[in-house]
CSV table of C-alpha atoms and ligand atoms in Angstrom, one decimal:
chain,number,residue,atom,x,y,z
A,295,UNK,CA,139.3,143.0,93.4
A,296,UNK,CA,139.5,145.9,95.7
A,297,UNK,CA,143.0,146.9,94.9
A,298,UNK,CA,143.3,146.1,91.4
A,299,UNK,CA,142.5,148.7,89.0
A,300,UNK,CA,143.2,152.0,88.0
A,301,UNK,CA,142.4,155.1,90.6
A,302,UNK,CA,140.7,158.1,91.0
A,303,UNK,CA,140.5,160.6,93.9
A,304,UNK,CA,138.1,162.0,96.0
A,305,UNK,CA,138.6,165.4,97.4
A,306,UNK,CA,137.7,167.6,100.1
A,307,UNK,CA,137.5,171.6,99.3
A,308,UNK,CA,139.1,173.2,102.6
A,309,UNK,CA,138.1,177.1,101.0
A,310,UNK,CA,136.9,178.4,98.4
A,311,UNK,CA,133.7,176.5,97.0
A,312,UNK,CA,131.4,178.5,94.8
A,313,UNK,CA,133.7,181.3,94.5
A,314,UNK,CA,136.0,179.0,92.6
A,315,UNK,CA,133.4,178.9,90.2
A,316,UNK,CA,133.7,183.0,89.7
A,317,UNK,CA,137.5,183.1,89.2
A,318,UNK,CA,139.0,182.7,93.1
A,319,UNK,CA,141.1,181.0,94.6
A,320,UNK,CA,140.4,177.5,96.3
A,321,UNK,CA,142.2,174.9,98.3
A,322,UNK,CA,141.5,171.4,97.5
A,323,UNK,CA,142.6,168.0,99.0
A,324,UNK,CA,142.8,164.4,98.4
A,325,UNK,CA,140.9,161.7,100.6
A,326,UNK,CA,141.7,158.1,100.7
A,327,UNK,CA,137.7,157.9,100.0
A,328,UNK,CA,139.3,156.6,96.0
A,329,UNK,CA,137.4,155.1,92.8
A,330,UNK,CA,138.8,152.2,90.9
A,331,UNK,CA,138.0,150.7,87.9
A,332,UNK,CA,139.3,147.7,85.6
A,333,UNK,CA,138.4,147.7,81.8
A,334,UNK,CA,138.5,144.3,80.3
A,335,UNK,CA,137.5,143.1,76.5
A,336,UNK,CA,134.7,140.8,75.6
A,337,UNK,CA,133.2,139.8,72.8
A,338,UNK,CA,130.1,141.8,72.3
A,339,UNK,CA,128.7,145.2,73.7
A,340,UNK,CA,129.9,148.0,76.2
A,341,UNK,CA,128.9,147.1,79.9
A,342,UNK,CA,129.1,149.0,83.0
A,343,UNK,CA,128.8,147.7,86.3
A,344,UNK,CA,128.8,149.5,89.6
A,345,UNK,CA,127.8,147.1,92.1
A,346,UNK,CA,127.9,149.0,95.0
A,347,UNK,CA,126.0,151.9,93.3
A,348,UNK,CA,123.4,149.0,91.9
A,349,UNK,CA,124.5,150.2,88.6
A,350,UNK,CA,124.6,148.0,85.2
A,351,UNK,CA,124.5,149.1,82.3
A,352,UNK,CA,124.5,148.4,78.5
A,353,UNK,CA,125.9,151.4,77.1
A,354,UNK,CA,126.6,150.0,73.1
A,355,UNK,CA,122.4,149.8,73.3
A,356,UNK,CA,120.1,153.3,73.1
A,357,UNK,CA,118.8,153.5,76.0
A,358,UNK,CA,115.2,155.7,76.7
A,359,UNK,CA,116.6,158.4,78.9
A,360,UNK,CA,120.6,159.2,78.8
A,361,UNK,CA,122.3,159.6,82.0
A,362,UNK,CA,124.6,161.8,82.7
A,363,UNK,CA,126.8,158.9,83.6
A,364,UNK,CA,125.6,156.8,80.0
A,365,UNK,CA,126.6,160.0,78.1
A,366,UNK,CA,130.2,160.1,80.3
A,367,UNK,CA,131.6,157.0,79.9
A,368,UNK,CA,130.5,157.5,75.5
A,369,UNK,CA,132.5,160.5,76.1
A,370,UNK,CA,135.2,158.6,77.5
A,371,UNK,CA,135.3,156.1,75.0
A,372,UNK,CA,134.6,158.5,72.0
A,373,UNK,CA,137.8,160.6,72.4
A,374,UNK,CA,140.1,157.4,73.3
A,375,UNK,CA,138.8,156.1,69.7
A,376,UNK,CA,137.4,152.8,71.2
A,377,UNK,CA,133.6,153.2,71.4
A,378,UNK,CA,133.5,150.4,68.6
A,379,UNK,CA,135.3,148.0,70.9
A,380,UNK,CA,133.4,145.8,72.8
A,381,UNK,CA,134.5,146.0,76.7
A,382,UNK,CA,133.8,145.4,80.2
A,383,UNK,CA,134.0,148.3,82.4
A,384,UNK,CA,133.7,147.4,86.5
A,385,UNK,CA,133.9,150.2,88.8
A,386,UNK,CA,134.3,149.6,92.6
A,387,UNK,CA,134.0,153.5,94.2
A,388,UNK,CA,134.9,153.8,97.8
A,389,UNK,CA,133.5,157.6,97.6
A,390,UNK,CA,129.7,157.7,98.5
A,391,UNK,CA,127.8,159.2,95.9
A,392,UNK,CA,126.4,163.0,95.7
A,393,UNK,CA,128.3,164.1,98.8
A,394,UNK,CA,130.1,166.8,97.5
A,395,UNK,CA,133.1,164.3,97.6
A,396,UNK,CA,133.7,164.6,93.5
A,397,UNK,CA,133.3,161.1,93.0
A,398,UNK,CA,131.7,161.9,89.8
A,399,UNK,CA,135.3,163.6,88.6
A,400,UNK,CA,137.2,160.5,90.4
A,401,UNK,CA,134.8,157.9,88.7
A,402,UNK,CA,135.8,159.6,85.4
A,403,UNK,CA,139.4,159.6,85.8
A,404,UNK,CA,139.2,156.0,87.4
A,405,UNK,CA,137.5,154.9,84.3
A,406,UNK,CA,139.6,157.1,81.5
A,407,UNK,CA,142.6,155.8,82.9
A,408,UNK,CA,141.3,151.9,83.1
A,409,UNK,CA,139.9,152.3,79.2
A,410,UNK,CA,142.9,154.1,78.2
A,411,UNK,CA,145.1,151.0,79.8
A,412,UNK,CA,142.9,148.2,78.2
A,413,UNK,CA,143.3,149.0,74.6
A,414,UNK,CA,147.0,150.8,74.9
A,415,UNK,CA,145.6,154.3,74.1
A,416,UNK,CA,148.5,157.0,75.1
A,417,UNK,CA,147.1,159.6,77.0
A,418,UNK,CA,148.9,162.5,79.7
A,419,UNK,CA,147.8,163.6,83.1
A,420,UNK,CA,147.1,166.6,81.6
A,421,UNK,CA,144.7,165.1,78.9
A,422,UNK,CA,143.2,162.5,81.4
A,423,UNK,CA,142.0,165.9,83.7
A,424,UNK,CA,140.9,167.6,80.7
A,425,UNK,CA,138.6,164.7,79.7
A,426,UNK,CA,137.1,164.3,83.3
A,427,UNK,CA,136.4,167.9,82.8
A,428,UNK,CA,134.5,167.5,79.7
A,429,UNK,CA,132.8,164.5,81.4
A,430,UNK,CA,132.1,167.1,84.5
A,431,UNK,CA,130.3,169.1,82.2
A,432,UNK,CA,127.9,166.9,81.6
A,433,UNK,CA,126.6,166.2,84.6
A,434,UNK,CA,127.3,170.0,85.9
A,435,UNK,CA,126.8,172.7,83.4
A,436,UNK,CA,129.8,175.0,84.5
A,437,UNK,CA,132.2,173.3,87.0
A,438,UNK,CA,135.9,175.6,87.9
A,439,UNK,CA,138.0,172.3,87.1
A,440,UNK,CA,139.0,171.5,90.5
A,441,UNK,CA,137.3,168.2,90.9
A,442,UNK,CA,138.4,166.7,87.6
A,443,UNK,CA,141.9,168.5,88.8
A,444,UNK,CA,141.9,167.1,92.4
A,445,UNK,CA,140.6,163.2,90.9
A,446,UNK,CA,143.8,162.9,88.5
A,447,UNK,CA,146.2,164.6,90.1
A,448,UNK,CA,145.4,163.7,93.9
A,449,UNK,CA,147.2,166.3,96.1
A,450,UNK,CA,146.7,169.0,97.5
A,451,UNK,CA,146.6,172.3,95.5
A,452,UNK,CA,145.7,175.6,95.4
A,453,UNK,CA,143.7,176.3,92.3
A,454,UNK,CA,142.3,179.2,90.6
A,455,UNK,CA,140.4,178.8,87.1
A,456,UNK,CA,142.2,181.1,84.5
A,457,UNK,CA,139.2,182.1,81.7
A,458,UNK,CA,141.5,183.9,79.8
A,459,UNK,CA,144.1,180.6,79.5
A,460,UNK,CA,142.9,178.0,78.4
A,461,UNK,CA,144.7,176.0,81.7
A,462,UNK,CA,144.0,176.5,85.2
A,463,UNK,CA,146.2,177.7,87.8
A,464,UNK,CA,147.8,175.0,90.1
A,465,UNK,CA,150.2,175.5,92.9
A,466,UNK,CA,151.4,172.3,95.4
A,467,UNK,CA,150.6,172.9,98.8
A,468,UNK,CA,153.1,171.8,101.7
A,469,UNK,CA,152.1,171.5,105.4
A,470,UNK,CA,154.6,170.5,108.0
A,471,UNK,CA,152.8,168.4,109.7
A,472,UNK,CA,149.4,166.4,109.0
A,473,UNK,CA,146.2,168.3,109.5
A,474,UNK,CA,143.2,165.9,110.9
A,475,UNK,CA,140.1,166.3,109.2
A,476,UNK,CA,136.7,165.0,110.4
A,477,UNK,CA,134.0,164.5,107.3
A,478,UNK,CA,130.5,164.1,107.9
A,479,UNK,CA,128.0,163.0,105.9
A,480,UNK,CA,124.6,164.8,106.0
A,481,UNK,CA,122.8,162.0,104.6
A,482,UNK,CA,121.2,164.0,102.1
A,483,UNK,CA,122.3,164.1,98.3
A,484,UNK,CA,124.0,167.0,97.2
A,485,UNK,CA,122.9,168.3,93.8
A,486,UNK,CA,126.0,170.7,93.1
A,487,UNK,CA,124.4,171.9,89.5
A,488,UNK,CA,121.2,173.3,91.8
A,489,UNK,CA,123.4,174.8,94.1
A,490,UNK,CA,125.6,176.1,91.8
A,491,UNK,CA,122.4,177.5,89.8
A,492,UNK,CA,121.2,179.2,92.9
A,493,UNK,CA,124.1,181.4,93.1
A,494,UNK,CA,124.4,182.0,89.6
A,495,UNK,CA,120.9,183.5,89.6
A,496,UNK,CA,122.0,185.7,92.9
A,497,UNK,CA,125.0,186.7,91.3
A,498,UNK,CA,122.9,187.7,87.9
A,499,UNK,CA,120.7,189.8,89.8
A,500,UNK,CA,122.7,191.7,92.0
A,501,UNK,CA,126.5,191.1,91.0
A,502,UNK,CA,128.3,193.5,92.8
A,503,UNK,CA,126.6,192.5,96.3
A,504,UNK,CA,127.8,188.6,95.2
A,505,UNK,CA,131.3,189.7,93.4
A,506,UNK,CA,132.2,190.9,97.0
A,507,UNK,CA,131.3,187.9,99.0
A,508,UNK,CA,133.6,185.9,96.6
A,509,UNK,CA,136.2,188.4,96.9
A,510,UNK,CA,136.2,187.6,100.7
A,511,UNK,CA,136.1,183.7,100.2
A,512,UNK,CA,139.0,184.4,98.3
A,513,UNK,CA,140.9,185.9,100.9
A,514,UNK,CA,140.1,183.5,103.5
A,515,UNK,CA,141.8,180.6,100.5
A,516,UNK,CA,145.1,182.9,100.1
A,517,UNK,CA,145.3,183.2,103.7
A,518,UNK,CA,144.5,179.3,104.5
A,519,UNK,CA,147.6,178.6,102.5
A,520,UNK,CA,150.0,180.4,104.5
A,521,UNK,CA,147.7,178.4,107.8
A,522,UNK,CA,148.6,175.6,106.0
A,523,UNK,CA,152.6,176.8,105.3
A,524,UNK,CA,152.3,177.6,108.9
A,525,UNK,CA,150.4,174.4,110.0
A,526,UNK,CA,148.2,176.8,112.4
A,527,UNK,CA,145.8,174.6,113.0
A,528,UNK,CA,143.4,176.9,114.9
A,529,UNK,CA,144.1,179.8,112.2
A,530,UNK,CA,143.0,177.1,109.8
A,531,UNK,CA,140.0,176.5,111.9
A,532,UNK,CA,139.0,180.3,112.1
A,533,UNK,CA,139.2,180.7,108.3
A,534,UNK,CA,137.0,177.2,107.7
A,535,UNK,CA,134.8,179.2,110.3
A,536,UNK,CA,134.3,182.2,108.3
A,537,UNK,CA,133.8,180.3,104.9
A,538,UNK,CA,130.7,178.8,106.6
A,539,UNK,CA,129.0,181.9,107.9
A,540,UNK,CA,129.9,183.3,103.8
A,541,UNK,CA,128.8,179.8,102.4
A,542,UNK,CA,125.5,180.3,104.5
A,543,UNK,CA,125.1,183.6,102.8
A,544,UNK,CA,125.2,182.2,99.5
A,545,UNK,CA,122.4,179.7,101.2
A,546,UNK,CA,124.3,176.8,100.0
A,547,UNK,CA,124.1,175.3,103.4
A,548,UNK,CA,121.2,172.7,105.1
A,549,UNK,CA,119.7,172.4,108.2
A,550,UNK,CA,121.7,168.7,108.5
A,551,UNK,CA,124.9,170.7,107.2
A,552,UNK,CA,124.6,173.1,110.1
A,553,UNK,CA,123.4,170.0,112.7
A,554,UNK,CA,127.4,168.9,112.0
A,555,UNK,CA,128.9,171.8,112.0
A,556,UNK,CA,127.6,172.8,115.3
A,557,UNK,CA,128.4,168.9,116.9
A,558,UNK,CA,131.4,169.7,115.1
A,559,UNK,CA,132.5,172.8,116.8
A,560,UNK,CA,130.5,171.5,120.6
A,561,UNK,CA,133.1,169.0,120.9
A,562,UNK,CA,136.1,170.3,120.1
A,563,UNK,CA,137.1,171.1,116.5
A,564,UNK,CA,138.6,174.1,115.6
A,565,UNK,CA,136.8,175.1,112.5
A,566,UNK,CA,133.9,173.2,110.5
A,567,UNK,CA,132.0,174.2,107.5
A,568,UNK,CA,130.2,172.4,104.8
A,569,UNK,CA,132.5,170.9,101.2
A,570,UNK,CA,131.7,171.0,98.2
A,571,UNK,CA,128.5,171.7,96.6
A,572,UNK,CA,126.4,172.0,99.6
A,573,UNK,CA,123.0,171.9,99.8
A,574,UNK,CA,123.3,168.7,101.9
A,575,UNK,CA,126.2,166.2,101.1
A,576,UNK,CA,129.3,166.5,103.2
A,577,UNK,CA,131.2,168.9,105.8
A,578,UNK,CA,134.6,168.8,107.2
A,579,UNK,CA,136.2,169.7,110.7
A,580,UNK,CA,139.4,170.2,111.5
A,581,UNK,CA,140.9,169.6,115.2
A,582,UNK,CA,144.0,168.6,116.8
A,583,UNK,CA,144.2,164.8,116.4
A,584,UNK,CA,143.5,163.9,119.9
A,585,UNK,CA,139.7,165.2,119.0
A,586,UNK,CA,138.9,163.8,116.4
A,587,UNK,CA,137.6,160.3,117.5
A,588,UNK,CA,135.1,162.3,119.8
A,589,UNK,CA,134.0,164.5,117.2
A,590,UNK,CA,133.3,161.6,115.0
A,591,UNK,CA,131.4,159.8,117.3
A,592,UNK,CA,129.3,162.8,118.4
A,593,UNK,CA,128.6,162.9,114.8
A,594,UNK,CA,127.5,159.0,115.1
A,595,UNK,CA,125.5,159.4,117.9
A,596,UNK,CA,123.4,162.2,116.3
A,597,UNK,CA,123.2,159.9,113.6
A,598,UNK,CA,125.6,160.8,110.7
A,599,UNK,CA,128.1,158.7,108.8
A,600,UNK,CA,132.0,160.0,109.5
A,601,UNK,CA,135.2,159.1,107.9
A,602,UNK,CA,138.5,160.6,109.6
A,603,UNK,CA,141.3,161.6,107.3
A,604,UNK,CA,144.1,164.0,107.3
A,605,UNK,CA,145.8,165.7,105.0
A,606,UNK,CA,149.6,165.3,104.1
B,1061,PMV,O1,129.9,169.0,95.0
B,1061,PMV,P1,131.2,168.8,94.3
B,1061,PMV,O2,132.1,167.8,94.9
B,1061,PMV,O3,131.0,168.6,92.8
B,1061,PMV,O4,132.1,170.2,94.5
B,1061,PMV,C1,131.6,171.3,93.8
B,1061,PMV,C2,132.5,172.5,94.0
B,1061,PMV,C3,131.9,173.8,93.5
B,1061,PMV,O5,132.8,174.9,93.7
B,1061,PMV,C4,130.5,174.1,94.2
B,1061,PMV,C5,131.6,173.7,92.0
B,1061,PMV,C6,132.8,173.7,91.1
B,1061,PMV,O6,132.7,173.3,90.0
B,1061,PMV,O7,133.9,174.1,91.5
C-alpha cells in the first residue's frame, strides 16, 4: 500500500547548495514528495522491487555490474547484521528520481528504517542518518550530509557540515507563517556527483576566486534564516535571487533550469533559483500564495512538471 510502510523525506535546498559541500551554511526543507518502503521475510534470497522506478532486483545473487543502489541497500543490510536473512524489500517513492529532490538519501532512510523494523534491529535517528550517509557516499563521492540529514529527520534546518567534529551542525528553523514554494522539474536528470565534480575542479584550480563565492552563498543562508524568522517573503525571494546568479557562476545551472526560473519570476514569484545539484533536475519559487497556481501552470504550459508545497 501507499500509506503503509516506513518513510523517508524529500527535501528542497532554499540556500546554500555547493557551498555546503565547502563548509557553509545551508537551509534545507522537507516536501511531502516522501519514499516508503515495507521489508517483509521470505524464504529464500534478498529482492528489491521499485515498481514505479521499473526496478527489481536480486541482490543475494552477484550481479555483472553493481549499482550504486545494489551496493546501498548491502550496505544497509550489512551494518543492521541481516544480509543473511532472506527478505522482501518493496519501495514505493513519491520523489521523482535524479531531480535534486534527495530521494536517493530518502530511499535510504525509507529502507534502513523498514529493514531495521522487520527483523527488530535497534537503531537511533542519529544512526539511521549516519547510515544514509554512508549509503550517500556511494552513489556521490563527497556529499555535506544534508540530504541523508533532511531524509531522517524531515524538517527544516539550518545545517553546516563541521570537518573537524565528527557531527554536523543542525539548528530548527521556525517561520511564522507558511512559505509557498513552486518546484519545477526540468525534465532532465540531475547528476549531482558531475556537478559537484565540476566545482571541485574550479575550486582546485583557483581556490581563493571559488572560496569567495561560497563565502557569499553563505551569507545569503545566514541571512535567509532571519527572512525566514521574519517570514519576509520578498527578502526571501531576493536572497533565492542572488543564490542563482552565484549558482550560475559556479555553472551548475541549465538552459531548462533558467527556462523556469525566468517563467518563474515573469509571473509573479518573488525569487527562483535552481535546488540541489543542478545541472538539470529541479528549481523552486517562492511567491505569496495567491501566485502560485499561475506560476505552476505557466510552468505546465511551457511544458514542465510542477508540484506546489510550502514550508511549515
Ligand atoms: O542533488 P541533491 O538532491 O543530491 O542535492 C545535492 C546538494 C549538494 O550541495 C550539491 C551536494 C551535497 O552533498 O550537499
Amino acid at each position: 500500500g501507499e500509506s503503509a510502510g516506513d518513510i523517508g523525506y524529500g527535501k528542497i535546498i532554499l540556500l546554500g547548495e555547493h557551498s555546503v559541500v565547502y563548509g557553509r551554511h545551508a537551509i534545507a526543507a522537507p516536501i511531502p514528495l516522501d519514499i516508503r518502503a515495507e521489508v517483509k521475510p521470505q524464504r529464500d534470497h534478498i529482492d528489491l522491487m521499485i515498481p514505479r522506478w521499473g526496478v527489481e532486483m536480486r541482490l543475494s545473487e552477484p550481479e555483472p555490474a553493481i549499482s550504486s543502489l545494489h551496493a546501498s541497500i548491502s550496505l544497509i543490510a550489512e551494518r543492521l547484521g541481516v544480509a543473511d536473512r532472506a527478505m522482501r524489500i518493496e519501495v514505493f517513492p513519491r520523489v521523482p528520481r535524479a531531480n535534486g529532490l534527495g530521494a536517493s538519501a530518502a530511499l535510504a532512510v525509507a529502507v534502513i528504517r523498514a529493514m531495521a523494523r522487520c527483523f527488530a534491529v535497534e537503531i537511533s535517528e542519529r544512526e539511521i542518518s549516519n547510515l544514509a550517509f554512508d549509503c550517500e557516499k556511494i552513489a556521490h563521492g563527497t556529499p555535506s550530509g544534508i540530504d541523508n540529514t533532511l531524509a531522517t529527520f524531515g524538517r527544516p534546518i539550518l545545517f553546516r557540515k563541521d570537518s573537524a567534529r565528527a557531527r554536523p551542525d543542525i539548528r530548527d528553523l521556525a517561520t511564522p507563517r507558511p512559505v509557498p514554494i513552486v518546484i519545477g522539474l526540468s525534465g532532465v536528470a540531475t547528476l549531482t556527483m558531475q556537478t559537484v565534480g565540476h566545482v571541485r575542479t574550479a575550486w582546485q584550480n583557483n581556490p581563493q576566486r571559488y572560496e569567495s563565492i561560497f563565502s557569499q552563498i553563505d551569507e545569503l543562508a545566514l541571512a535567509g534564516v532571519e527572512a525566514l524568522r521574519k517570514g519576509d517573503l520578498a527578502e526571501l525571494g531576493e536572497l533565492m535571487n542572488i543564490d542563482q546568479g552565484l549558482l550560475n557562476a559556479l555553472q551548475v545551472s541549465s538552459r531548462e533550469i533558467e527556462d523556469l526560473v525566468q517563467i518563474a519570476r515573469r509571473n509573479g514569484a518573488l525569487g527562483a533559483k535552481l535546488t540541489g545539484g543542478g545541472g538539470g533536475g529541479a528549481m523552486i519559487a517562492v511567491a505569496e500564495a495567491d501566485r502560485t497556481e499561475s506560476i505552476a501552470s505557466a510552468m505546465r504550459a511551457a511544458g514542465y512538471n510542477t508540484f506546489i508545497t510550502e514550508i511549515r
